[in-house]
Amino acid sequence: MTTVASPMVLLDPTVKTQGALVSTAPRPRSLDGLVVALLDNSKRNADLILEATYRLLAERYALAGVIRYAKSTASKPFAPQVMDDVVRRAQVAVTAMGD
């Protein structure tokens, strides 16, 4: 009996980078006097992670305030108006993804 080898098909699961690379915003030297935005992606426990993070930051820094935002669903991005509000009102943003 003779067997014939089938050709092997290899797939590359990686993707090519699309668009321009962007750098992150520079970090402030201190959070003293700054407003912090907390961005909750609405997954379970994200709010708990953000609240614990906020408490730690508030213990260490003299924050000027906090603004909390929560998405209606984790599968969609924040609305552009929300992100504009974050940029306008806060100097630092913290986001959390629960589960």
mmCIF file of C-alpha atoms in Angstrom:
data_model
loop_
_atom_site.group_PDB
_atom_site.id
_atom_site.type_symbol
_atom_site.label_atom_id
_atom_site.label_comp_id
_atom_site.label_asym_id
_atom_site.label_seq_id
_atom_site.Cartn_x
_atom_site.Cartn_y
_atom_site.Cartn_z
ATOM 1 C CA MET A 1 0.000 0.000 0.000
ATOM 2 C CA THR A 2 1.328 3.407 -0.947
ATOM 3 C CA THR A 3 0.488 6.618 0.907
ATOM 4 C CA VAL A 4 0.818 10.081 -0.514
ATOM 5 C CA ALA A 5 1.573 12.950 1.829
ATOM 6 C CA SER A 6 -0.850 15.851 1.642
ATOM 7 C CA PRO A 7 0.655 19.319 1.415
ATOM 8 C CA MET A 8 0.741 21.115 4.756
ATOM 9 C CA VAL A 9 -0.894 24.521 4.895
ATOM 10 C CA LEU A 10 0.584 26.956 7.409
ATOM 11 C CA LEU A 11 -1.340 30.012 8.543
ATOM 12 C CA ASP A 12 0.213 33.077 10.150
ATOM 13 C CA PRO A 13 -2.153 34.314 12.913
ATOM 14 C CA THR A 14 -0.342 37.601 13.440
ATOM 15 C CA VAL A 15 -1.557 40.873 12.039
ATOM 16 C CA LYS A 16 0.356 43.721 10.536
ATOM 17 C CA THR A 17 0.324 47.047 12.345
ATOM 18 C CA GLN A 18 -2.139 49.420 10.775
ATOM 19 C CA GLY A 19 -1.972 53.171 11.080
ATOM 20 C CA ALA A 20 0.613 55.361 12.679
ATOM 21 C CA LEU A 21 2.228 54.524 15.977
ATOM 22 C CA VAL A 22 1.474 57.031 18.713
ATOM 23 C CA SER A 23 3.323 57.708 21.915
ATOM 24 C CA THR A 24 1.750 57.949 25.325
ATOM 25 C CA ALA A 25 1.211 61.285 27.011
ATOM 26 C CA PRO A 26 3.983 62.408 29.346
ATOM 27 C CA ARG A 27 3.388 61.540 32.988
ATOM 28 C CA PRO A 28 2.991 64.380 35.482
ATOM 29 C CA ARG A 29 5.674 64.654 38.164
ATOM 30 C CA SER A 30 2.983 64.475 40.841
ATOM 31 C CA LEU A 31 -0.769 64.008 41.074
ATOM 32 C CA ASP A 32 -1.082 66.757 43.696
ATOM 33 C CA GLY A 33 -3.690 69.289 42.582
ATOM 34 C CA LEU A 34 -4.841 67.238 39.592
ATOM 35 C CA VAL A 35 -8.278 65.885 38.681
ATOM 36 C CA VAL A 36 -8.370 62.131 38.049
ATOM 37 C CA ALA A 37 -10.856 60.522 35.654
ATOM 38 C CA LEU A 38 -11.840 56.917 36.419
ATOM 39 C CA LEU A 39 -12.994 55.028 33.313
ATOM 40 C CA ASP A 40 -15.046 51.880 34.037
ATOM 41 C CA ASN A 41 -15.498 49.506 31.087
ATOM 42 C CA SER A 42 -18.621 48.062 32.808
ATOM 43 C CA LYS A 43 -17.248 44.550 33.245
ATOM 44 C CA ARG A 44 -17.759 42.883 36.587
ATOM 45 C CA ASN A 45 -15.369 44.186 39.272
ATOM 46 C CA ALA A 46 -13.971 47.056 37.182
ATOM 47 C CA ASP A 47 -15.711 49.480 39.535
ATOM 48 C CA LEU A 48 -14.088 47.782 42.543
ATOM 49 C CA ILE A 49 -10.636 47.978 40.962
ATOM 50 C CA LEU A 50 -11.103 51.663 40.169
ATOM 51 C CA GLU A 51 -12.424 52.504 43.628
ATOM 52 C CA ALA A 52 -9.492 50.747 45.319
ATOM 53 C CA THR A 53 -7.068 52.545 43.006
ATOM 54 C CA TYR A 54 -8.721 55.883 43.720
ATOM 55 C CA ARG A 55 -8.507 55.329 47.498
ATOM 56 C CA LEU A 56 -4.778 54.595 47.225
ATOM 57 C CA LEU A 57 -4.192 57.675 45.076
ATOM 58 C CA ALA A 58 -6.229 59.876 47.437
ATOM 59 C CA GLU A 59 -4.144 58.656 50.399
ATOM 60 C CA ARG A 60 -0.879 59.524 48.663
ATOM 61 C CA TYR A 61 -1.756 62.720 46.806
ATOM 62 C CA ALA A 62 -3.769 65.893 47.379
ATOM 63 C CA LEU A 63 -6.066 65.338 44.415
ATOM 64 C CA ALA A 64 -8.193 68.255 43.222
ATOM 65 C CA GLY A 65 -11.057 65.918 42.384
ATOM 66 C CA VAL A 66 -12.293 62.767 40.744
ATOM 67 C CA ILE A 67 -14.686 62.220 37.843
ATOM 68 C CA ARG A 68 -16.203 58.785 37.284
ATOM 69 C CA TYR A 69 -17.352 57.464 33.926
ATOM 70 C CA ALA A 70 -18.948 54.083 33.181
ATOM 71 C CA LYS A 71 -19.668 52.590 29.786
ATOM 72 C CA SER A 72 -23.103 51.114 29.168
ATOM 73 C CA THR A 73 -21.523 47.994 27.676
ATOM 74 C CA ALA A 74 -17.995 46.613 27.529
ATOM 75 C CA SER A 75 -18.231 45.818 23.828
ATOM 76 C CA LYS A 76 -18.421 49.435 22.668
ATOM 77 C CA PRO A 77 -15.957 52.296 23.145
ATOM 78 C CA PHE A 78 -16.732 55.377 25.173
ATOM 79 C CA ALA A 79 -18.625 57.943 23.128
ATOM 80 C CA PRO A 80 -16.422 60.686 21.644
ATOM 81 C CA GLN A 81 -18.262 63.258 23.795
ATOM 82 C CA VAL A 82 -17.237 61.359 26.938
ATOM 83 C CA MET A 83 -13.604 61.276 25.881
ATOM 84 C CA ASP A 84 -13.748 64.998 25.062
ATOM 85 C CA ASP A 85 -15.110 65.583 28.574
ATOM 86 C CA VAL A 86 -12.263 63.550 30.094
ATOM 87 C CA VAL A 87 -9.689 65.603 28.191
ATOM 88 C CA ARG A 88 -11.365 68.880 29.147
ATOM 89 C CA ARG A 89 -11.931 68.166 32.851
ATOM 90 C CA ALA A 90 -9.166 65.790 33.990
ATOM 91 C CA GLN A 91 -5.393 65.806 33.817
ATOM 92 C CA VAL A 92 -4.998 62.068 34.517
ATOM 93 C CA ALA A 93 -7.126 59.078 33.502
ATOM 94 C CA VAL A 94 -7.210 55.584 34.995
ATOM 95 C CA THR A 95 -9.076 52.799 33.241
ATOM 96 C CA ALA A 96 -9.970 49.331 34.486
ATOM 97 C CA MET A 97 -11.171 46.158 32.854
ATOM 98 C CA GLY A 98 -12.851 43.775 35.245
ATOM 99 C CA ASP A 99 -13.705 40.078 35.158
#
